[in-house]
């Protein structure tokens, strides 16, 4: 009986809560916000304490990323990219470097550029580019996210590129188990000039275009390709792919948020109907406006996906 | 219902604010900083809308401002927990 009274006090307008469900009072709303913040802190601490439990599991095949990339290129009238073993190795090395040095960026904290990995694997480039993705559950979602971003899309649909390498690595990044996809694009320096290169990009009086890289997105112009001594081919490590289930921090947050907003929308709807029927006069915000606001939040929660790209 | 019809311009403005916020959060899902800025702008705009709406209706009280601020804060916390993951 006491429990029922408590639930009525919390979720239904009543004389005990001044004709407004307690969860809709500013104190109730702030308490819920505080609870969500504590939950986030728990997830952050929990992911460090239980690194094999909280994280992002994925089963992403590098060949599938290449296939989907080429589907996009051919759909846009471009030639498909050829998979290159050196670029694959460089991409995997870049992914492992991000995990080892714990960064999520094109450039490492010590200033190492993506192009260093190209050169370390003996890939001397005329053009080069990089796309990064993390926390996606499948290759399709990652490629779709890149295609929805103008700068990443430009990379995928860049006619200057001829080859591609993919690295899929899994490990601890900032305390959370993460799957990173590194997508490297390149055109070898010894390849024939590409007919689609604009005339102004070609140095006058030279038959071979000047080495140039087009790093996207938002990466500085790389230095011209240095002469690299012969590099011993490095065997490509097998991409580490998660084979066990995680509790995804994003999905946990998403489900909890959906539950909280769903309950609030229900309570607000009941409040709207009862207040109008009983013609209750009270000082407070517009219930309809609150329903619209939380409705927008719920729509965003339903649409947002876990992955990130840079 | 009569009151809602009378306030229709107010609610249309609110709809525009929320629609712009929704579009910004969904269309720029690749830019976390922009998403965070959109979330803050939407929450602040919602509180401002509430204050102006009640001021026009001459029923603006401190409790009303606190209520809109609390609703906005909760919305912001939910959005941030998903954006800044």
Coordinates of C-alpha atoms in Angstrom, one line a residue, chain A residues 3 60 82 126 187 201 203 256 286 294:
Chain A
X3 CA 4.6 1.4 -2.3
X60 CA 34.2 -6.0 -39.3
X82 CA 42.9 -2.1 -55.7
X126 CA 52.0 10.5 -55.1
X187 CA 48.6 6.3 -55.4
X201 CA 48.3 20.7 -60.2
X203 CA 54.3 21.5 -62.4
X256 CA 18.5 4.0 -20.0
X286 CA 3.4 24.3 -20.3
X294 CA 11.2 15.4 -24.7

